[in-house]
Short mmCIF file of C-alpha atoms in Angstrom, two decimals:
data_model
loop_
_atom_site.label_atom_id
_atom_site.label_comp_id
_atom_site.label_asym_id
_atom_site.label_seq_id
_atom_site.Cartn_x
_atom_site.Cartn_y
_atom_site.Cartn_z
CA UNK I 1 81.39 159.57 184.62
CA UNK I 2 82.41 162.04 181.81
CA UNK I 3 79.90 162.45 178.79
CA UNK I 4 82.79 161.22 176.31
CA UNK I 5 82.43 157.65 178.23
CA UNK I 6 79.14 157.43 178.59
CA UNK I 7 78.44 158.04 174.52
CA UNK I 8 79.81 155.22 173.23
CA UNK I 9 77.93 152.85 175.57
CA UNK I 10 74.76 154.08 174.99
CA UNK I 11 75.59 153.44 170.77
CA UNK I 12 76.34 149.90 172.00
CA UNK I 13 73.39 149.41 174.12
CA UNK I 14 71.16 151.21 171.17
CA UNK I 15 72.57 148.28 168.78
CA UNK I 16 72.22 146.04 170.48
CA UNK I 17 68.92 146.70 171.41
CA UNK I 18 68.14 147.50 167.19
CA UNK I 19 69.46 143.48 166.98
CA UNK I 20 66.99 142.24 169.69
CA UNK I 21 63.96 144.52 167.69
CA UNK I 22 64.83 143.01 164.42
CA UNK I 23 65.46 139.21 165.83
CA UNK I 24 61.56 139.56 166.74
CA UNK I 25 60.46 140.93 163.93
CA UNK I 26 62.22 138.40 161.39
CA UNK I 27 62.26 134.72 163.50
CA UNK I 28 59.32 133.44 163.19
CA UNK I 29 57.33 131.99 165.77
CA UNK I 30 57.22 128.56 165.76
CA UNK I 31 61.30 128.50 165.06
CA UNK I 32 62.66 127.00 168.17
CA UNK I 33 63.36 123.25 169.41
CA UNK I 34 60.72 121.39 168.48
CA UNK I 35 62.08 118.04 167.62
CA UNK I 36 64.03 115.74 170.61
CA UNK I 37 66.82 118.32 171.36
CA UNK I 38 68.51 121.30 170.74
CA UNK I 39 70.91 119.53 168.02
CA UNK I 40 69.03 118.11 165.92
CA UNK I 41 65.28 119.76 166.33
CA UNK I 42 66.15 123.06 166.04
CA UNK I 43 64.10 124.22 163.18
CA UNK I 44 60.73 126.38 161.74
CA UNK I 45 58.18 123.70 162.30
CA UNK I 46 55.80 124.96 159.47
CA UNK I 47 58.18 123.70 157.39
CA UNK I 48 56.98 120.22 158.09
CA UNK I 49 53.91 121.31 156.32
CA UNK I 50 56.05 122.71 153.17
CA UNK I 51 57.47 119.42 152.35
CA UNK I 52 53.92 117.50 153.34
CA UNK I 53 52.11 119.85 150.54
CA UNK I 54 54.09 118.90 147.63
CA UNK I 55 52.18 117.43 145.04
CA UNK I 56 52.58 113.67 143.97
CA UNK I 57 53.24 112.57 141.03
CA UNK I 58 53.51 108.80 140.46
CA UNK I 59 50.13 107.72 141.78
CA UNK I 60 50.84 103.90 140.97
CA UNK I 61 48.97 101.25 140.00
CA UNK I 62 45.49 101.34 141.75
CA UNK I 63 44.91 104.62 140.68
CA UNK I 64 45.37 103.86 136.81
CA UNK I 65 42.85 100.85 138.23
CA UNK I 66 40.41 103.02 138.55
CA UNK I 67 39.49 103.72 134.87
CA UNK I 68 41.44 101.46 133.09
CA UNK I 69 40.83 97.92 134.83
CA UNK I 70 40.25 95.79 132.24
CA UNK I 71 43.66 96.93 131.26
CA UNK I 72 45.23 96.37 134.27
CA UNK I 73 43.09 93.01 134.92
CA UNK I 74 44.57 91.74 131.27
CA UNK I 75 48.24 92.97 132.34
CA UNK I 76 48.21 91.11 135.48
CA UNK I 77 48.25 88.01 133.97
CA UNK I 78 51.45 88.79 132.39
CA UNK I 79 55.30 88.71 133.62
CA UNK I 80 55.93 92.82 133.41
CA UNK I 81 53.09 93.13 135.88
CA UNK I 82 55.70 93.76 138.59
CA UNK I 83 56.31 97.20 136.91
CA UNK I 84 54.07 100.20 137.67
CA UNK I 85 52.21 101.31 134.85
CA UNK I 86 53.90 104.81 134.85
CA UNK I 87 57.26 103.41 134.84
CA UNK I 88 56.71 103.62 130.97
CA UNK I 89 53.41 105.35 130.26
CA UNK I 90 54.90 108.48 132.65
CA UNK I 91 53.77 109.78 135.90
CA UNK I 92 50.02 110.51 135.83
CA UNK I 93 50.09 113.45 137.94
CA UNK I 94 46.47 114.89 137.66
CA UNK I 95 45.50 112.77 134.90
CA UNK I 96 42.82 112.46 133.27
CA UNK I 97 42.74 116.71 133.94
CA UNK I 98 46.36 117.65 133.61
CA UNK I 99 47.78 116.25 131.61
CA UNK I 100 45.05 114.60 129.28
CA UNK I 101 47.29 112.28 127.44
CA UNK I 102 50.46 110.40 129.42
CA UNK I 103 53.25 110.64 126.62
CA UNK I 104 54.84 107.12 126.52
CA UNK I 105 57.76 105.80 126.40
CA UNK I 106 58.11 103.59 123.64
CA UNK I 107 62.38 103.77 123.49
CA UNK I 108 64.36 100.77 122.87
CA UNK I 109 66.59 102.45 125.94
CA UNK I 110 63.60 101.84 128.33
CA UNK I 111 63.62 98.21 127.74
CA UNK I 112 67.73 98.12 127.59
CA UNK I 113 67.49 98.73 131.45
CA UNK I 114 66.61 95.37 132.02
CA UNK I 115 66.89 93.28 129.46
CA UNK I 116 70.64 94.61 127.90
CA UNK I 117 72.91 91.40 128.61
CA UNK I 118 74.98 91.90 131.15
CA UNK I 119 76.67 88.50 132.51
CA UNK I 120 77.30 88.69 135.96
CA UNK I 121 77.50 85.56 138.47
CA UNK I 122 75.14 85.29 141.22
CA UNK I 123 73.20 88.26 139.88
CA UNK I 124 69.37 88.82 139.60
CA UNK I 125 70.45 90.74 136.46
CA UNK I 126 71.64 87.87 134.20
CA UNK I 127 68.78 85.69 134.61
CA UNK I 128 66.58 87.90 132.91
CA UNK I 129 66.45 87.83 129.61
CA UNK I 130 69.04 90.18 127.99
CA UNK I 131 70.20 90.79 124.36
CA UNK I 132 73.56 92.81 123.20
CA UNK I 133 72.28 95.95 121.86
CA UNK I 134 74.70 96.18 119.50
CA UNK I 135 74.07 93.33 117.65
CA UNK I 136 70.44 92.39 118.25
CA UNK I 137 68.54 94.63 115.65
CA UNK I 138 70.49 98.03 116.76
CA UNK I 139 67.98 100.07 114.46
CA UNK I 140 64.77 99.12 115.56
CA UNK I 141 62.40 99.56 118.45
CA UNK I 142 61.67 96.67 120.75
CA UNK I 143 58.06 97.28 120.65
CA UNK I 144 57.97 97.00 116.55
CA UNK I 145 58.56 93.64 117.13
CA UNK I 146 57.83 92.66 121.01
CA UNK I 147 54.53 93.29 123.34
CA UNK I 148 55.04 95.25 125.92
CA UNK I 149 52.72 94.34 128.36
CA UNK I 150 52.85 90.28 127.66
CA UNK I 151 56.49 90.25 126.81
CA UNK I 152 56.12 86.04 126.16
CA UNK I 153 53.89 87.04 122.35
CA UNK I 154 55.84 88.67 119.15
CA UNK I 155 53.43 91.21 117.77
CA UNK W 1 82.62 143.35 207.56
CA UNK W 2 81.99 142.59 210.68
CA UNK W 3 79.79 139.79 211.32
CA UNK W 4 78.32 138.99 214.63
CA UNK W 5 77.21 135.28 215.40
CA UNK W 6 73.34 135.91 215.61
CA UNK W 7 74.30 137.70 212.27
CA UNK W 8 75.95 134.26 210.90
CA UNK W 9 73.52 131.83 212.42
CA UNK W 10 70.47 133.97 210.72
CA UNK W 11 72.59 133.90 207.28
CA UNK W 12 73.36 130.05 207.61
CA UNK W 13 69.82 128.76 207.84
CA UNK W 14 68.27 131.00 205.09
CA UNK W 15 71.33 129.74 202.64
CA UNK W 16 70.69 126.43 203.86
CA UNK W 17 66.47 126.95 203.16
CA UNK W 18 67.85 128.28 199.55
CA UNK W 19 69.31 125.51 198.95
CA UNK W 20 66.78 123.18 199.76
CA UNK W 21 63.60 124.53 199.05
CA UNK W 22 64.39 124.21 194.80
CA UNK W 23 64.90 120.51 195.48
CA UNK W 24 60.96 119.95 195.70
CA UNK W 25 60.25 121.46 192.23
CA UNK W 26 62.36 118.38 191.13
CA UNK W 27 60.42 114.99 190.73
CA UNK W 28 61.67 111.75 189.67
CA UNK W 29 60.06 110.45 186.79
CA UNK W 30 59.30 107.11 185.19
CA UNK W 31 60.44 106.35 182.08
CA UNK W 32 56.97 106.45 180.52
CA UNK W 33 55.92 109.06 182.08
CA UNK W 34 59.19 110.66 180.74
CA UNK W 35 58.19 109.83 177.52
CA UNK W 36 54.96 110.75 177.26
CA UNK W 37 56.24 114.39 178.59
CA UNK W 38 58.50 114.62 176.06
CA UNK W 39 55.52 113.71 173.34
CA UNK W 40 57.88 110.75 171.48
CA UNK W 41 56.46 109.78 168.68
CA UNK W 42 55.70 106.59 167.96
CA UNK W 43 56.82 106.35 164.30
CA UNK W 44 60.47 106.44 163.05
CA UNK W 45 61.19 105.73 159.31
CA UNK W 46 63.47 103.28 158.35
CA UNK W 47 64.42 102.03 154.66
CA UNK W 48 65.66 98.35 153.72
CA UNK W 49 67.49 98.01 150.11
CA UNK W 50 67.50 94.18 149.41
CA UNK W 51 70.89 94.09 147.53
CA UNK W 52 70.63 90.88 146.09
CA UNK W 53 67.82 91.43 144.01
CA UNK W 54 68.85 94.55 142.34
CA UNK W 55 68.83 94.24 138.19
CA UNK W 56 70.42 97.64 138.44
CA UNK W 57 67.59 99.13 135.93
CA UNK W 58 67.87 102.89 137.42
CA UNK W 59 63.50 103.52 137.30
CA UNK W 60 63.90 104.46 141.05
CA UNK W 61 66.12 107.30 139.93
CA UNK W 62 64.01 108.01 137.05
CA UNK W 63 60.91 108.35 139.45
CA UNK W 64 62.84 110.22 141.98
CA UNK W 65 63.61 112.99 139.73
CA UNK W 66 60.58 113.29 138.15
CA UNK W 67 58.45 113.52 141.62
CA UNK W 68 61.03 115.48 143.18
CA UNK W 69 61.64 118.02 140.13
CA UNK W 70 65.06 117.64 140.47
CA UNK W 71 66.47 118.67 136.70
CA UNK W 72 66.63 115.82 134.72
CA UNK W 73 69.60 116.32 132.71
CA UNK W 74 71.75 117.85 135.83
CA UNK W 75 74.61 115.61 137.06
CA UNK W 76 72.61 115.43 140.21
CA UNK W 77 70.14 113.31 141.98
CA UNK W 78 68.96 112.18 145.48
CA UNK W 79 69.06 108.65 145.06
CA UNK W 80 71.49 106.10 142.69
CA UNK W 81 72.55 103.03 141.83
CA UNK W 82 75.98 101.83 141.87
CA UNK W 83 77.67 99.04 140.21
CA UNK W 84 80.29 97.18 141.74
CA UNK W 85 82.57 94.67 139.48
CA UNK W 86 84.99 92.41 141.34
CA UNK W 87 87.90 90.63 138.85
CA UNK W 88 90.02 87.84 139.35
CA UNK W 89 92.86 90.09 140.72
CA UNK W 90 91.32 91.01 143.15
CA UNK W 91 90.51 94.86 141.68
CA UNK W 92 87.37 96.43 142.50
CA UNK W 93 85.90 98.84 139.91
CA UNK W 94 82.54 101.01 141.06
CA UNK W 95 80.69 103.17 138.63
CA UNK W 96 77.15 104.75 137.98
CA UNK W 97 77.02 106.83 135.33
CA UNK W 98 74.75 109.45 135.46
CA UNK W 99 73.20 108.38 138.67
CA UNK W 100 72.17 104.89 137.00
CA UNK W 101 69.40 107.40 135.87
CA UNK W 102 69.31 105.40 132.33
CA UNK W 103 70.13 101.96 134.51
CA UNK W 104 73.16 99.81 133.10
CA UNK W 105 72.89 98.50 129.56
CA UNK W 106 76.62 98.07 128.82
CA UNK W 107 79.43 95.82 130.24
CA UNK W 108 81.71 98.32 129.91
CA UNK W 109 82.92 100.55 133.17
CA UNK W 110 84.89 104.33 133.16
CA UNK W 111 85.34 103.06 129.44
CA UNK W 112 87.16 100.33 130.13
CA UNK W 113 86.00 96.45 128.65
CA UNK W 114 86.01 93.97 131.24
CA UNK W 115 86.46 90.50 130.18
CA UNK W 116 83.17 88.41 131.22
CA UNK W 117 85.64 85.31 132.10
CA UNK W 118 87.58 87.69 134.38
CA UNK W 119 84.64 88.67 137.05
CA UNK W 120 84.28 86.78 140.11
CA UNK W 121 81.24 88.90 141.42
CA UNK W 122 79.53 91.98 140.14
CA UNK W 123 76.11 93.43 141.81
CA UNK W 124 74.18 96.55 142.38
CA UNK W 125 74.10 98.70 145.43
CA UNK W 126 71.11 101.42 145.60
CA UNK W 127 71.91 104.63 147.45
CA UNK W 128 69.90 106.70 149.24
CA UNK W 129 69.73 109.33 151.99
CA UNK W 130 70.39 107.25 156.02
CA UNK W 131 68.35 109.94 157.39
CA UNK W 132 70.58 108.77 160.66
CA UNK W 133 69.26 109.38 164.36
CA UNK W 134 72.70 111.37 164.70
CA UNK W 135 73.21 113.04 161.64
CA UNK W 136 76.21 114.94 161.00
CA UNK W 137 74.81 117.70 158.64
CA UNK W 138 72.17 118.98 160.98
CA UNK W 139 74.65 119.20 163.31
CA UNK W 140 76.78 121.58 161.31
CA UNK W 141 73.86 123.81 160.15
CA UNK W 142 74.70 127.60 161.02
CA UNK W 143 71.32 128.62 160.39
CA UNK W 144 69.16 126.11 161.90
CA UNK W 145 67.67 125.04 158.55
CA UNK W 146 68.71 121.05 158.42
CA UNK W 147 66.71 119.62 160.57
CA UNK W 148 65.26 115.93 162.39
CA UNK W 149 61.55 115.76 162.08
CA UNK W 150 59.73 114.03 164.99
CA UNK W 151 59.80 111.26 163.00
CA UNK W 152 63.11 110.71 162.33
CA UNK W 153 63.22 112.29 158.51
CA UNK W 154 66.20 114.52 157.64
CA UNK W 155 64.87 117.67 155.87
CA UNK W 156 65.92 121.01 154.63
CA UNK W 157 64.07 124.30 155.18
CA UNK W 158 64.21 126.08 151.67
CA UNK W 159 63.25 129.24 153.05
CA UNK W 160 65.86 128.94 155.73
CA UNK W 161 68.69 127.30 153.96
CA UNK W 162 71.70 130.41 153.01
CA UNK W 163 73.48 127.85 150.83
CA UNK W 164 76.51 127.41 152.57
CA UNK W 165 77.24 124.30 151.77
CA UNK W 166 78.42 122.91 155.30
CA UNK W 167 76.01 120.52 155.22
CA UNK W 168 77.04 118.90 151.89
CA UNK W 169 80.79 118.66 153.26
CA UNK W 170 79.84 117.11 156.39
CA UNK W 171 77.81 114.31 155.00
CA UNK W 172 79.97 110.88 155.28
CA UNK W 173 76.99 109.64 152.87
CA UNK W 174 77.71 111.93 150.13
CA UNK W 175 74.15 112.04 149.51
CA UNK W 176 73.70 115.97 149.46
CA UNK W 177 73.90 118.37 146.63
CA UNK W 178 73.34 121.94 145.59
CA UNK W 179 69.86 122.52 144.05
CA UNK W 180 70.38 123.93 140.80
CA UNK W 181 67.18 125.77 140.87
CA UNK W 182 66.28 126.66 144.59
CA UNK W 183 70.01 126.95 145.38
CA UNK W 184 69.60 125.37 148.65
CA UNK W 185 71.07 122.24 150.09
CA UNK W 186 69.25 119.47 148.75
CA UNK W 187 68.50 115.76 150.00
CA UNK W 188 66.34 112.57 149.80
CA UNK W 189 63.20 113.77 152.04
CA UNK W 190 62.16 110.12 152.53
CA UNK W 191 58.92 111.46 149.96
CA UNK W 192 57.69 113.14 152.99
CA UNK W 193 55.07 114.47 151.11
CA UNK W 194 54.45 111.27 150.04
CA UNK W 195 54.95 108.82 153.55
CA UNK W 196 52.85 111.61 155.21
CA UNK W 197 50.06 110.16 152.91
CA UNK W 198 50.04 107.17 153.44
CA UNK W 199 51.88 106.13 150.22
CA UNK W 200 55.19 104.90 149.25
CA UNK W 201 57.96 106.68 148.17
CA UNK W 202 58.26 107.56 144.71
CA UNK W 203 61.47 104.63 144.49
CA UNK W 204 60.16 102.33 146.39
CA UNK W 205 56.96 102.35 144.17
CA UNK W 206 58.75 101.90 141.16
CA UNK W 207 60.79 99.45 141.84
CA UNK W 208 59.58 96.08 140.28
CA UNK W 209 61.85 93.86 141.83
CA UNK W 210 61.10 94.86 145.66
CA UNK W 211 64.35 95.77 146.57
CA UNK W 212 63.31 98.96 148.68
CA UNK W 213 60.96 98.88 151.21
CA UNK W 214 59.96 101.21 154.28
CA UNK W 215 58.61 100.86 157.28
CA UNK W 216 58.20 102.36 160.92
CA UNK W 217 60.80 100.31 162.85
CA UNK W 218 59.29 101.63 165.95
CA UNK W 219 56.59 99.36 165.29
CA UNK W 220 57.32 95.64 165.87
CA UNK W 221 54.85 94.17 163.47
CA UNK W 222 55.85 95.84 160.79
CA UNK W 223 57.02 93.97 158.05
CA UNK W 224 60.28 96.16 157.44
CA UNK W 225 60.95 96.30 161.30
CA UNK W 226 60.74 92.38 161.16
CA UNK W 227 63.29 91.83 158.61
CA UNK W 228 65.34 94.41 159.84
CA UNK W 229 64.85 92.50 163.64
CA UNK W 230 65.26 88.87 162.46
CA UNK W 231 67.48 89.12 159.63
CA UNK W 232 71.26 89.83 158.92
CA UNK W 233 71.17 93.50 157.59
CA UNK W 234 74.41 96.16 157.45
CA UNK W 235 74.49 99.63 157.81
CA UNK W 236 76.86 101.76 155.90
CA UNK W 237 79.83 103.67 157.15
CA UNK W 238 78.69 102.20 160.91
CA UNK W 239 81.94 103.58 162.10
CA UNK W 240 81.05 107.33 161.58
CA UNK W 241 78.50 106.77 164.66
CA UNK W 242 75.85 108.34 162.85
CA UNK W 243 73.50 105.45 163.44
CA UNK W 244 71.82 105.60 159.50
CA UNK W 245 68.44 104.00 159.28
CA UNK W 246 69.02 102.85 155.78
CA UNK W 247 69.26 99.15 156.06
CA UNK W 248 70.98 96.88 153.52
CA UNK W 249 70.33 93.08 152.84
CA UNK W 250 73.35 91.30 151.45
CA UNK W 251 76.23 94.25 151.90
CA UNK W 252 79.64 93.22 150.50
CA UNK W 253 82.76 94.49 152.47
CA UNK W 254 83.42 96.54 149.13
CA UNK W 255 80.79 98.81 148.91
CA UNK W 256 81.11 102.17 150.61
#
């Protein structure tokens, strides 16, 4: 075959032989089916191990048990002990390390998620006890005036 | 060509030996010993939202963003609460403002006041990732970086993920967004770095009323797998034939 032929298909076979080179280099290793087909478990599986090593947050209850049980012993004997501790006193994270101190949430919009009136049949919502915001001391903070953790006692 | 007849004879019987001989590398299998070839696992994660008892109170969104440092004050989140109001003419209005990430604490919907005498029902619908055994974003992933996990967990590879966005159209669910800090798809991982411990998810811990739960429905003892089994639970958007493992108690015909 004449030279002028042959040129351009040894370019092609070059590039495509450059695309092969760098397709080893980059993919890693453990990218290839490894889940139940080609579909849906085609990924990098150390990836698996990415999402497993984030770091939790919310610890819940039994580790705020821990240190503070005669806290949580005294709390249980109240209504609000079906909500987490750090559903108001914040996620704990490290705690007592990092952070030292939870920051609390002492907001009259934390209680309004519950207890804000709204009247709806066949609802769990209205047969808690709810209040209109806008008329039911719209200044102050619930906790001025309510406990927290036994929500039945005034302060 | 010529061919002679000892010529076609010798020809016949070694096509005929080619043909036959690769039939012995196949074996017939039984179906466990299928299965334990293919290593299944024997955990699959399923979800159950109890409708009925939801107060609507948003701390499973709150919790959600905070464990999953998704931006708190960014119009999205993987996980919400909607609020559906039915009135006496029959009109159906849906809202959840902000992701219910501050829960509901006014009657008032899309700024509109709705006349307590007027509503015939009214109840809150949690949303969450289906992580479906057929889901339609992995299946439009150019890149290979949406993925199934052996255990049945939907998840995106950040380092993988080119941002294209296919996977976000695709979704029936809606439940996919645009990280506004990693820009990479983004999506309700189940907690996997959570479920992988042992714990709960970060929602279904801080719920207080017990309307999400998970479970491994591969497991028939399992609490969640025995509700899900015995009891009269809907699936959403059943007709997109992604099979969603999200499992609601008490579904109305309304939501979507």
């Amino acid at each position: 075959m004449k030279n002028h032929v042959l040129r351009p298909l040894w370019v092609a076979i070059l590039l495509v032989l450059v695309i092969l080179v760098a397709r080893k280099i980059y993919v890693p290793k453990d990218f290839g089916i490894n889940g139940q087909n080609y579909t849906f478990g085609f990924y990098r599986k150390a990836n698996l191990d990415d999402w497993k090593s984030i770091k939790v947050k919310y610890n819940g209850r039994e580790y705020c048990k821990d240190c503070h049980e005669e806290n949580f012993k005294k709390n249980e004997l109240f209504k609000h002990r079906i909500i987490q501790c750090e559903n108001c006193h914040g996620p704990a994270g490290d705690h007592p390390e990092n952070p030292t101190k939870l920051v609390i949430d002492r907001s009259r919009e934390l209680c309004l998620r519950c207890h804000a009136r709204l009247n709806y049949p066949d609802a769990l919502r209205s047969k808690l006890p709810g209040i209109d915001p806008q008329k039911h001391n719209p200044d102050s903070v619930c906790v001025d005036c309510h406990q927290p953790h036994n929500p039945d006692l005034e302060v | 060509m010529k061919c002679s007849r000892r010529n076609f004879l010798q020809k016949s019987i070694y096509g005929a030996l080619a043909v036959t001989l690769p039939l012995t590398a196949f074996k017939i299998l039984s179906p466990g010993e299928a299965a334990a070839a293919l290593k299944e696992s024997n955990l699959r994660w399923a979800f159950l939202v109890d409708t009925r008892k939801c107060v609507g109170c948003g701390l499973c969104v709150k919790a959600c963003k905070n464990e999953n440092e998704i931006p708190y004050d960014t119009p999205v989140t993987r996980t919400w609460v909607e609020r559906y109001v039915v009135t006496r003419d029959g009109k159906t209005r849906i809202d959840s403002p902000n992701g219910a990430r501050d829960g509901f604490t006014s009657p008032e919907m899309l700024g509109e006041k709705i006349d307590e005498k007027e509503i015939t029902k009214a109840f809150f619908v949690p949303k969450l990732c289906n992580h479906c055994a057929t889901p339609a974003c992995v299946q439009v992933c150019p890149v290979g970086a949406t993925y199934q996990a052996p255990d049945g967990a939907v998840l995106v590879d950040r380092t993988w993920c080119i941002g294209c966005g296919y996977c976000i159209m695709a979704c029936p669910y809606g439940v996919r967004f645009f990280h506004p800090v990693h820009k990479v798809a983004e999506k309700c991982t189940f907690c996997y770095h959570r479920i992988s411990k042992g714990m709960q998810a970060a929602c279904v811990q801080a719920c207080p009323f017990g309307v999400r739960q998970m479970g491994n429905i591969k497991d028939p003892d399992d609490p969640v797998t025995k509700i899900i089994m015995s009891e009269r639970v809907g699936v959403l958007k059943d007709e997109y034939g992604t099979k969603p493992h999200v499992f609601y108690l008490g579904l109305d015909e309304r939501v979507r």
